[in-house]
Coordinates of C-alpha atoms in Angstrom, one line a residue:
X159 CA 188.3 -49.8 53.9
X160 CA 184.6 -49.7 54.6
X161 CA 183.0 -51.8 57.6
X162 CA 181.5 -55.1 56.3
X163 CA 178.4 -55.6 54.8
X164 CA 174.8 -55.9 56.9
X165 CA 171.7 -57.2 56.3
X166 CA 172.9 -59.2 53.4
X167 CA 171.9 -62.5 53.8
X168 CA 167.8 -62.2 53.4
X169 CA 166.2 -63.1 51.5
X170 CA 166.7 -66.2 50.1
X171 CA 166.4 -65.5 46.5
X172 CA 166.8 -69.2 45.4
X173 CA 163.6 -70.1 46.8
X174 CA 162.5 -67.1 44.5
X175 CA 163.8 -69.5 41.6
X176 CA 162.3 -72.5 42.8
X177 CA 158.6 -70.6 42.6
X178 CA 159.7 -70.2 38.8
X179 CA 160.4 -73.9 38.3
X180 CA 157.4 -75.1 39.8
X181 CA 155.2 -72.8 37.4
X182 CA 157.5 -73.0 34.5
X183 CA 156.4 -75.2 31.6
X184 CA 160.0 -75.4 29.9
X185 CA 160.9 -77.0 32.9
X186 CA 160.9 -81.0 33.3
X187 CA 158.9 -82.6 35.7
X188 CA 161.8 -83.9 37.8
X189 CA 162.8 -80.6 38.3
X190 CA 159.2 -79.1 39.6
X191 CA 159.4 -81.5 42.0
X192 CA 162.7 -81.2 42.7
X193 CA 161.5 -77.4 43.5
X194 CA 158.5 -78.2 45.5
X195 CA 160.9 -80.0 48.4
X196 CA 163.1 -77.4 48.2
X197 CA 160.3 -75.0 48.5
X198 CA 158.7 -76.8 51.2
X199 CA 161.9 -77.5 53.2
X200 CA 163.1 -73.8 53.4
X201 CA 159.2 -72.7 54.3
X202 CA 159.9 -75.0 57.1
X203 CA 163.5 -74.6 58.1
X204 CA 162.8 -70.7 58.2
X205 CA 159.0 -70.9 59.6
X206 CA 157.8 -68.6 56.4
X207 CA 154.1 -68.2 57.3
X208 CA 154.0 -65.5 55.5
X209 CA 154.8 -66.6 52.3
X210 CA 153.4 -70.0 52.5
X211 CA 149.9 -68.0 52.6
X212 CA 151.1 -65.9 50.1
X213 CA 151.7 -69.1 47.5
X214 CA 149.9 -71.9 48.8
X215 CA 146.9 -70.3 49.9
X216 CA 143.4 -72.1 48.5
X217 CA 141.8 -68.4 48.4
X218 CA 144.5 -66.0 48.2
X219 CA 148.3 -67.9 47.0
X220 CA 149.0 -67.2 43.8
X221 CA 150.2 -70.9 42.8
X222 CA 147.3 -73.1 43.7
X223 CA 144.9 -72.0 41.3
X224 CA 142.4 -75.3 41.5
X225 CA 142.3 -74.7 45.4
X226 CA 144.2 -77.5 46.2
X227 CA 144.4 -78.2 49.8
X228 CA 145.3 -80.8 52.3
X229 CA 142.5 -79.6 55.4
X230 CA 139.5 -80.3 54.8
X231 CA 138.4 -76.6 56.9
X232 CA 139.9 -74.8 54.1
X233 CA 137.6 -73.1 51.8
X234 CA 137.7 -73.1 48.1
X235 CA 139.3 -70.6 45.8
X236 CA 136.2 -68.9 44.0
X237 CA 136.3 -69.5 40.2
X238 CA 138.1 -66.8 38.0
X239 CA 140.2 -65.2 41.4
X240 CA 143.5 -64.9 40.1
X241 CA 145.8 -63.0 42.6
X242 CA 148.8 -60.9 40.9
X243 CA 151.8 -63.1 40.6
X244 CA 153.9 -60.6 38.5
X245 CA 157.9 -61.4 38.6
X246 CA 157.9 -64.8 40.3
X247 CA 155.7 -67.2 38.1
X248 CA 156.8 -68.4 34.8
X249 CA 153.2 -68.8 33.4
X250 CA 149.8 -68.6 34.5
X251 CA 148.4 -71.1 32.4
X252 CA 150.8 -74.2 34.1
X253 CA 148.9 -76.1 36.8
X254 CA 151.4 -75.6 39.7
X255 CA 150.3 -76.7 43.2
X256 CA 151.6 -76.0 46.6
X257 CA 149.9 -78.0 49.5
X258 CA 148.3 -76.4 51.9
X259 CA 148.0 -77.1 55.6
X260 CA 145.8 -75.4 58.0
X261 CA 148.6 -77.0 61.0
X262 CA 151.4 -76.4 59.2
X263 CA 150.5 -72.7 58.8
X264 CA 149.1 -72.1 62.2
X265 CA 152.2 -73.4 63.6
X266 CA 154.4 -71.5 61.3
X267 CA 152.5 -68.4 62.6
X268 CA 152.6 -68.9 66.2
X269 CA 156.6 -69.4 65.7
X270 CA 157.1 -66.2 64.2
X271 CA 154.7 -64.2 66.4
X272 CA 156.8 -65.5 69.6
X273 CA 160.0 -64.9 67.6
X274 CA 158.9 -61.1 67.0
X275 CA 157.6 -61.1 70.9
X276 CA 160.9 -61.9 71.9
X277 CA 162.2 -59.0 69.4
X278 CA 160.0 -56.5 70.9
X279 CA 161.5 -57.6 74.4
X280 CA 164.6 -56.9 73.5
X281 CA 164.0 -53.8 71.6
X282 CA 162.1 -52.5 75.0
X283 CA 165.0 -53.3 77.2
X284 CA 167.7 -51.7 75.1
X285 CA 165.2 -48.4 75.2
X286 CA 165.4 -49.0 79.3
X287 CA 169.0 -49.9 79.9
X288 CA 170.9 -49.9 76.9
X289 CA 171.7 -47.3 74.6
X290 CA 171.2 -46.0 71.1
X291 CA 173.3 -48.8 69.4
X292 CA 171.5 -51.6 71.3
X293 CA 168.5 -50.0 69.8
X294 CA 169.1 -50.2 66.3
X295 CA 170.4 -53.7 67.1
X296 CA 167.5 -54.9 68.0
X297 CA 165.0 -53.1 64.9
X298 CA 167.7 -54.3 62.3
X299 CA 167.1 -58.3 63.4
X300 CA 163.3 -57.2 63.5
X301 CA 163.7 -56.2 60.0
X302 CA 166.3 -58.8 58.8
X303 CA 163.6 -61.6 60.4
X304 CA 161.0 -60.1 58.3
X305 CA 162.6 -60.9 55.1
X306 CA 163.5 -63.8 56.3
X307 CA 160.0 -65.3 56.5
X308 CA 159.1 -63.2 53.6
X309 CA 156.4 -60.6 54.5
X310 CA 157.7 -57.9 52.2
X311 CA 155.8 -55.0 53.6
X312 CA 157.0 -55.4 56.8
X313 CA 160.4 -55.7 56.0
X314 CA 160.5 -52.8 54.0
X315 CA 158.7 -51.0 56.3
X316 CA 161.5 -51.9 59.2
X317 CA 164.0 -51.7 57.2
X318 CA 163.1 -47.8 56.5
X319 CA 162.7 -47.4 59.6
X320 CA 166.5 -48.5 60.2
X321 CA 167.4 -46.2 57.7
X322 CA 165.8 -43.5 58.8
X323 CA 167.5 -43.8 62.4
X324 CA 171.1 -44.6 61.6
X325 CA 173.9 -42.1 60.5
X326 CA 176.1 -44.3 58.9
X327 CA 176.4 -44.4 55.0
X328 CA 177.4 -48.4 55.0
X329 CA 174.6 -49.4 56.9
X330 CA 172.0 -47.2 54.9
X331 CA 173.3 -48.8 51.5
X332 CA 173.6 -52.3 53.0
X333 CA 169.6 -51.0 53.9
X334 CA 168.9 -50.0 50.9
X335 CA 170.2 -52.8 49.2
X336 CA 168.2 -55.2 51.2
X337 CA 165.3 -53.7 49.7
X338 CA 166.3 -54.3 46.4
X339 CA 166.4 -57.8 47.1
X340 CA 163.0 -58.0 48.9
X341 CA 162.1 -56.4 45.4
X342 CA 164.1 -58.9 42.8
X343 CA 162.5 -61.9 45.0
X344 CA 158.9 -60.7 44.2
X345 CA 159.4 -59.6 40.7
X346 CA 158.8 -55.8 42.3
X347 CA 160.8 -53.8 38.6
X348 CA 159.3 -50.6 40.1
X349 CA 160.8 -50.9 43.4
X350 CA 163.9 -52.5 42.4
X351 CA 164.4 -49.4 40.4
X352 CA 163.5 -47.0 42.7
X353 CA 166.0 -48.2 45.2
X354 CA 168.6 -48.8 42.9
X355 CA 168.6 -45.6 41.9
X356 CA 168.4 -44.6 45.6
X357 CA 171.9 -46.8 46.0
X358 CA 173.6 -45.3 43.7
X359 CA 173.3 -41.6 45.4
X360 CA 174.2 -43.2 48.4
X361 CA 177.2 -44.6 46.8
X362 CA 178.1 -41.7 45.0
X363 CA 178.2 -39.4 48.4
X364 CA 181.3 -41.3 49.6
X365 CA 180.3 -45.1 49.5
X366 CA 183.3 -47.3 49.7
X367 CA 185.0 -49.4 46.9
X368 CA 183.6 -52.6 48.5
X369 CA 179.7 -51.5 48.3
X370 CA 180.7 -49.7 44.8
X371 CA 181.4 -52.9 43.1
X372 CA 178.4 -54.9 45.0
X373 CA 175.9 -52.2 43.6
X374 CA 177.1 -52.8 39.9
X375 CA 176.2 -56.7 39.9
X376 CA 172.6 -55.0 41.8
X377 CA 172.0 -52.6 39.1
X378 CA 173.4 -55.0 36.6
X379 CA 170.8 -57.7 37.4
X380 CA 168.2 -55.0 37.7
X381 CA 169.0 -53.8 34.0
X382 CA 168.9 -57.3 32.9
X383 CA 165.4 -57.8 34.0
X384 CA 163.9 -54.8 32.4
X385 CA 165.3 -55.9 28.9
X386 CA 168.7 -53.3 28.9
X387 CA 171.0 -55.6 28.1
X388 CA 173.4 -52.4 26.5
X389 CA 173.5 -51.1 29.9
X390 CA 174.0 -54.4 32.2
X391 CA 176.7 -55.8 30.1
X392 CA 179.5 -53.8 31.2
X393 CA 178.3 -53.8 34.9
X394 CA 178.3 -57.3 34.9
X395 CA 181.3 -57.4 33.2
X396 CA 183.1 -55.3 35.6
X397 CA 181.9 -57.5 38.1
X398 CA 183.8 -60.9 37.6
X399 CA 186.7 -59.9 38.9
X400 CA 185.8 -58.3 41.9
X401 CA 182.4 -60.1 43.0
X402 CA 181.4 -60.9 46.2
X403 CA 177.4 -60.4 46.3
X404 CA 177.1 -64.1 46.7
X405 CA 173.6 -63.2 48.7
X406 CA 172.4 -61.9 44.8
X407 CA 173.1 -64.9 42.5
X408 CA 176.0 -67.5 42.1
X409 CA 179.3 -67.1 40.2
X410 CA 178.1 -69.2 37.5
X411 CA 174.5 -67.7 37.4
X412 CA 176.4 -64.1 37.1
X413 CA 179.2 -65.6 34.0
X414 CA 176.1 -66.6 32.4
X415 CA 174.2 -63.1 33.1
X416 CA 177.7 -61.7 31.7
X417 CA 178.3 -63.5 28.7
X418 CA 174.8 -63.4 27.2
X419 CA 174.2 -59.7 27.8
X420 CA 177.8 -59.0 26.5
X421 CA 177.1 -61.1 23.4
X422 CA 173.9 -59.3 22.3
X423 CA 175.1 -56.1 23.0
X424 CA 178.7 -55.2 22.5
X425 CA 180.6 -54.1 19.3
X426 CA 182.7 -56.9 18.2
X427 CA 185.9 -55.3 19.2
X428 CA 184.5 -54.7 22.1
X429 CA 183.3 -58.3 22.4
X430 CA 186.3 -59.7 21.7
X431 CA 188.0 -57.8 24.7
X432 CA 185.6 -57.9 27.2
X433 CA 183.9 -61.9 26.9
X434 CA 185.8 -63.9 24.1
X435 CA 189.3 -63.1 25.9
X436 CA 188.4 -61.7 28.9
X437 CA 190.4 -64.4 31.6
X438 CA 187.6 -64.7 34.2
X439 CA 185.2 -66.3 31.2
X440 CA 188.0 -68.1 29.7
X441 CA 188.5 -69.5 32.9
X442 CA 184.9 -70.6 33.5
X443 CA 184.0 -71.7 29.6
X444 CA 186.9 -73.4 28.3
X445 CA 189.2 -74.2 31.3
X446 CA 188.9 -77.3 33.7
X447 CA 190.6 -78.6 36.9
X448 CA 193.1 -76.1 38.5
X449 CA 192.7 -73.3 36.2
X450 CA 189.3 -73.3 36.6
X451 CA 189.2 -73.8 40.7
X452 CA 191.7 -70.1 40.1
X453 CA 189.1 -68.7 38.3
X454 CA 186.4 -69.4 40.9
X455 CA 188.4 -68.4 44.1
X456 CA 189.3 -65.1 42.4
X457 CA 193.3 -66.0 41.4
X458 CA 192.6 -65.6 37.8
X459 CA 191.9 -61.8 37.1
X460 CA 191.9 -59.4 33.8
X461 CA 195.3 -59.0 32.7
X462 CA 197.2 -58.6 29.2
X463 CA 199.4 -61.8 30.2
X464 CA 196.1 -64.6 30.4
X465 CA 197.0 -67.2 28.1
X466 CA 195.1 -67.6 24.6
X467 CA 195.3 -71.0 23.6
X468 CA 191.7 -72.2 25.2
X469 CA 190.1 -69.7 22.7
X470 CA 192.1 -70.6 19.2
X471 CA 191.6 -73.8 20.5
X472 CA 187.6 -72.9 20.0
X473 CA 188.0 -72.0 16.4
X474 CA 188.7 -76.1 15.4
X475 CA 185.1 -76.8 17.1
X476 CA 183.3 -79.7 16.1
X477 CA 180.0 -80.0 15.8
X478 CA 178.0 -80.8 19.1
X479 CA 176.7 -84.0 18.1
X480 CA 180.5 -85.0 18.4
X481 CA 181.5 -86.2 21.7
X482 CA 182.9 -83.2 23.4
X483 CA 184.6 -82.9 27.3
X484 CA 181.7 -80.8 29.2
X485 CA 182.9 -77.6 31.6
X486 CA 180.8 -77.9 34.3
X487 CA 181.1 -75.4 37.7
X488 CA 182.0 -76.6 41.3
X489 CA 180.4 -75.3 44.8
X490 CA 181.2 -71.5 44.1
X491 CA 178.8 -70.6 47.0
X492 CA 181.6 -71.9 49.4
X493 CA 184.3 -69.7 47.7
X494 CA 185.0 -66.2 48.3
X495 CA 183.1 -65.5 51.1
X496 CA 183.0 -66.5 54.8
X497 CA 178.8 -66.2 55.2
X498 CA 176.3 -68.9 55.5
X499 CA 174.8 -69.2 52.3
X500 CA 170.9 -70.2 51.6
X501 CA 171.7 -72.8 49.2
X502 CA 175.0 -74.8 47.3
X503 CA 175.2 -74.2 43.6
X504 CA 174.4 -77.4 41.4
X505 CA 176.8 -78.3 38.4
X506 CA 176.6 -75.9 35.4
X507 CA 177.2 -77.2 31.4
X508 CA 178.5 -74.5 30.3
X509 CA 179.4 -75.9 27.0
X510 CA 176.7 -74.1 25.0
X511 CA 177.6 -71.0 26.5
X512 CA 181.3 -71.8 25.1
X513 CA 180.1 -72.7 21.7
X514 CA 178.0 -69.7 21.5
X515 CA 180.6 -67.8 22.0
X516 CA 183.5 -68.9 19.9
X517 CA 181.0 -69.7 16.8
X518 CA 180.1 -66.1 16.6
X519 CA 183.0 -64.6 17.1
X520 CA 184.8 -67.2 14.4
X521 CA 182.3 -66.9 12.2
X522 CA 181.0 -70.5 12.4
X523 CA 176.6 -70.1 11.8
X524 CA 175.7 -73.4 11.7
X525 CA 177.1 -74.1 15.3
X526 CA 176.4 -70.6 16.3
X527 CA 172.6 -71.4 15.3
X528 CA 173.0 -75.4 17.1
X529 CA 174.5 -73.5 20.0
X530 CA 172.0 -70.6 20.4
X531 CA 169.3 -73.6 20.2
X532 CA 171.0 -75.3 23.5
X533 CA 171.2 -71.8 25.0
X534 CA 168.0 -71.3 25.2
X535 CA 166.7 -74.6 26.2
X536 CA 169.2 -75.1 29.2
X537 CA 169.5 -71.0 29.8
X538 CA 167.0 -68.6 29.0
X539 CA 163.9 -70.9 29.6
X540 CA 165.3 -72.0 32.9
X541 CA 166.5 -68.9 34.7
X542 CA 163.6 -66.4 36.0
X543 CA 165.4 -63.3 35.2
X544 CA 166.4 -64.4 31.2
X545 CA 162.6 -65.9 30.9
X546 CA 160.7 -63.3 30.1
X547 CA 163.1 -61.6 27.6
X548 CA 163.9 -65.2 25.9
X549 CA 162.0 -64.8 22.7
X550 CA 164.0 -60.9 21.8
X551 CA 167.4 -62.5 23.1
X552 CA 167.2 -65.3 20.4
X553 CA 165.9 -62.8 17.8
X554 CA 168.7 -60.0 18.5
X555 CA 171.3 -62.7 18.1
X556 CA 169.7 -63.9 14.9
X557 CA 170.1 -60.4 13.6
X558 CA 173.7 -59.9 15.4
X559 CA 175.6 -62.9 13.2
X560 CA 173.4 -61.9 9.9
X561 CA 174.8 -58.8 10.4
X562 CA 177.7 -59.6 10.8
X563 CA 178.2 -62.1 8.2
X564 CA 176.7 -59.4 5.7
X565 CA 178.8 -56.4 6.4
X566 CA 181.6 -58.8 4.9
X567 CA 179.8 -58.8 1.4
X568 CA 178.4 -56.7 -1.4
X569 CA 176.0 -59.5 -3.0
X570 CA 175.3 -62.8 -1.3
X571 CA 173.5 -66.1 -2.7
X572 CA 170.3 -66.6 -0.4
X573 CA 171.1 -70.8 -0.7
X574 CA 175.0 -70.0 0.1
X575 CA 174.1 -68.1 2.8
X576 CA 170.8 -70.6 4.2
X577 CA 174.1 -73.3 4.1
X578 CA 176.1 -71.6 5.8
X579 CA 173.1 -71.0 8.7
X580 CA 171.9 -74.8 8.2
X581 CA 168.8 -73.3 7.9
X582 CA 166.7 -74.1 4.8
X583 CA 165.6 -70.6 2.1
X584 CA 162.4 -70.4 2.5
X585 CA 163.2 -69.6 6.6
X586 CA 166.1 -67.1 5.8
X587 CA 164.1 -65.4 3.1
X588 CA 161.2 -64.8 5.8
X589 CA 163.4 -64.4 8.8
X590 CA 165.4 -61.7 6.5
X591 CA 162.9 -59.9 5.3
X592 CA 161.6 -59.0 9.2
X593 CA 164.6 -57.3 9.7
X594 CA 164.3 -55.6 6.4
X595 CA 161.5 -54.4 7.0
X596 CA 162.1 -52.7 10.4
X597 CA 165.2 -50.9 8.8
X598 CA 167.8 -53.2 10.9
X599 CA 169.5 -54.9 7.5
X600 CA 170.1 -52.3 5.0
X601 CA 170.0 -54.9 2.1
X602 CA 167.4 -56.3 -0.3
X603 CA 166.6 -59.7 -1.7
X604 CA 166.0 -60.9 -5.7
X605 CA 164.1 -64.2 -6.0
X606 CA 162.5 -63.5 -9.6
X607 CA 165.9 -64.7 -11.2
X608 CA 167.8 -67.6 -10.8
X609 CA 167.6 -68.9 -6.7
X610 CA 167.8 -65.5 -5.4
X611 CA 170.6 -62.8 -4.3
X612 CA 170.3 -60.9 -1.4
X613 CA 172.3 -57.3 -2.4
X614 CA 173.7 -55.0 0.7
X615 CA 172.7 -51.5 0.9
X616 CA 175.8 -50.1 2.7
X617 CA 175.2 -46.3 3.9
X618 CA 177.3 -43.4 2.6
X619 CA 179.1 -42.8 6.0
X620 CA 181.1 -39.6 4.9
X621 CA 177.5 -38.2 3.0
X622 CA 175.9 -39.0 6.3
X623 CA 178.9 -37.2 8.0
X624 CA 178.6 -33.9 6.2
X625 CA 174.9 -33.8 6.5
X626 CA 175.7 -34.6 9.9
X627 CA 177.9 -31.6 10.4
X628 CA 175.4 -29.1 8.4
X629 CA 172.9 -30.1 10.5
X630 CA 174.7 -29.1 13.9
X631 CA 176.3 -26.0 12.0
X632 CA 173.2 -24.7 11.7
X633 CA 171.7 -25.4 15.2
X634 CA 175.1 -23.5 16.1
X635 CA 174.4 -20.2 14.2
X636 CA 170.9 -20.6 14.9
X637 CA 171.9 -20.4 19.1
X638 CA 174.6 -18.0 18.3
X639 CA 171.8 -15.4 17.0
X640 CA 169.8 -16.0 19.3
X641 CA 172.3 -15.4 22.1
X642 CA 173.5 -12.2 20.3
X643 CA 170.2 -11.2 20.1
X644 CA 170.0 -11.3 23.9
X645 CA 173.1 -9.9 24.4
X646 CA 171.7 -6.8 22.2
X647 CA 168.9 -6.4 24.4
X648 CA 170.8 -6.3 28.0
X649 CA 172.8 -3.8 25.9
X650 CA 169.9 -1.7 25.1
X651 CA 168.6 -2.0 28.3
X652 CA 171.6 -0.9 30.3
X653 CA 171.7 1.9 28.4

């Protein structure tokens, strides 16, 4: 058993996803507002000087780009001064504003630079009367305070200088960790990586099992980001049963993260395995009431013995304009964990996520198409880490159930199959012939006669085999000579 995890509960990534909402124009105005108080109100509860500079700035924040400002001391952004804002704005181009306040700032300040006096204090006595755990003590709530008001530089800077001083292999991955977060709450990919990366050698040098399972929901999320859904989808499959990085995202957010990447990524047997009857998405997607509190606290895990009949339920879906029961989620932040957390989870549909599911799996287009449109309008346009990737998640999917419907044919009818979609022939025949022309759909399409054919262009899989197998068989004599020829030479040599 490994000690419990440090340094986990700052930042607060939600106010990360708040900064989204206020510059995201998908979002509806309710909800920016919604995200401004809750902006405001954890700048304030936390005294974040820091970042309120950083985004509300009239010069220098990266949300008020017309200079907005509530003191009339401040001076005016210059014209064309865009700061970078990589990773935590949606878009540029949406008028997002922040107040700013001259007090309000000053006062912020003057708290943290008493709070850090009275670090320094302690740190200072520990160094006088204390010893070498007292120390560290004191630098790790230096560090942890620094992410807590969100200067980034300086809490990655303290925080290697924890590292740097401590001997114990938790603590340095609970470290490390915390600078992945620092990273995923500005947008940092090339420091997220880095550390990641620096996590997992940690890990691998004799971390324990509970640090093992919270670094697959880190790299998992990290993959996610950088568009390598292949990769993040068994992580963050692996992770449902055992997750307890609550200080990362929320149950719900990471079922969502789970089911999306496993949907445009795995094989459909492997689909079918792994999300379509996998018991911890069951539980979340089509279950309700008790079964679903189970799921939540942990009680439902993977097993051969989870019951079936939510998902052949699925395959008598209706369509969504019928009314339907919603599955929402419940407060998972309070479950599974014993820390303070930044924020309670708000209520989840997941009923788009269900029907997305079950439609492509069951071979059902039209609600698969209805359903993809729902996921991306209450998913991938409202979460910052699905954003940016939104547009290629809707086209892989596209691909993923033409594929899949036309493996299952030799010749189709382009109207027969544009029914089947809901979609009309003119959009198939263009959307088709995309992914025809990258070499994704081995088929071609026939409009001269009649209303047009679309004809499948299956590979020779044992051809490709044996050419497969010459291939190698000749890189295999070709090494083999060359290794005798070497061997011929030492001969000749010792000699």
């Amino acid at each position: 058993m490994g000690s419990d995890p440090q340094y986990a509960k700052w930042p607060a990534l939600p106010l990360a996803q708040h900064v989204f909402t206020i510059t995201n124009p998908y979002a509806t105005r309710p909800a920016q507002q919604a995200a401004v108080k809750s902006l405001q109100d954890g700048i304030n509860e936390n005294k974040m000087a820091p970042l309120y500079k950083y985004l509300a700035h009239p010069t220098e924040g990266i949300l008020n780009t017309t200079g907005e400002t509530t003191s009339a001391s401040a001076p005016q952004k210059p014209a064309g001064r865009k700061p970078s804002a990589a990773g935590m704005v949606a878009s540029k181009s949406v008028s997002a504003t922040l107040p700013w306040d001259e007090d309000v700032y000053n006062r912020l300040k003057a708290e943290n630079d008493k709070e850090l006096e009275g670090f320094q204090k302690e740190e200072d006595e520990a160094v006088e009367q204390a010893g070498e755990t007292e120390i560290m003590a004191a630098k790790g709530k230096r560090a942890d305070f620094f992410a807590k008001i969100g200067d980034k530089d300086k809490a990655i800077a303290a925080y290697e200088d924890v590292f740097e001083k401590t001997g114990i292999l938790g603590t340095k991955i609970d470290l490390v960790l915390a600078i992945v977060r620092m990273g995923l709450f500005y947008g940092d990919k090339a420091l997220v990586k880095k550390h990641v990366t620096r996590a997992k050698t940690l890990v691998e040098s004799g971390g324990d099992w509970d640090r093992r399972n919270r670094l697959k929901a880190y790299e998992g999320l990290h993959l996610l980001t950088v568009r390598s859904y292949n990769l993040a989808a068994p992580l963050l499959l692996d992770s449902l049963s055992t997750f307890t990085s609550y200080e990362l995202c929320t149950y719900s957010n990471l079922v969502v993260y789970s089911v999306l990447a496993g949907s445009v990524s795995l094989k459909r047997v492997d689909f079918k395995s792994k999300v379509v009857d996998a018991p911890e998405i069951k539980a979340i997607l089509g279950a309700d009431g008790d079964d679903k509190l189970l799921a939540l606290s942990g009680a439902i895990s993977a097993g051969p013995g989870a019951e079936d009949a939510e998902m052949r339920d699925a395959k008598d879906t209706v369509s969504p304009l019928a009314p339907t029961k919603t599955t929402t989620a419940v407060n998972l932040t309070t479950l599974g964990t014993g820390s303070d957390q930044p924020e309670a989870e708000l209520a989840v549909d997941f009923s788009p996520l269900a029907q997305l599911v079950n439609s492509l799996y069951n071979g059902h287009y039209k609600l698969f198409f209805q359903a993809l449109a729902l996921v991306e309008e209450q998913f991938l346009t409202q979460d910052r880490y699905l954003h940016e990737h939104k547009s290629w998640f809707i086209r892989e999917m596209r691909l993923r159930a033409y594929q899949q419907l036309l493996q299952s044919y030799r010749v189709v009818g382009l109207e027969s199959m544009a029914n089947d979609f809901g979609v009309t022939v003119d959009f198939l025949d263009r959307d088709l012939a995309k992914f025809i022309a990258g070499g994704r759909i081995p088929c071609t399409i026939d409009r001269v006669t009649g209303k047009g054919v679309i004809e499948t262009n299956r590979p020779d899989d044992k051809n490709k085999q044996y050419q497969d197998v010459v291939k190698q068989g000749d890189q295999l004599i070709t090494k083999l000579q060359k290794y005798g020829q070497a061997v011929r030479l030492r001969g000749s040599e010792r000699a």
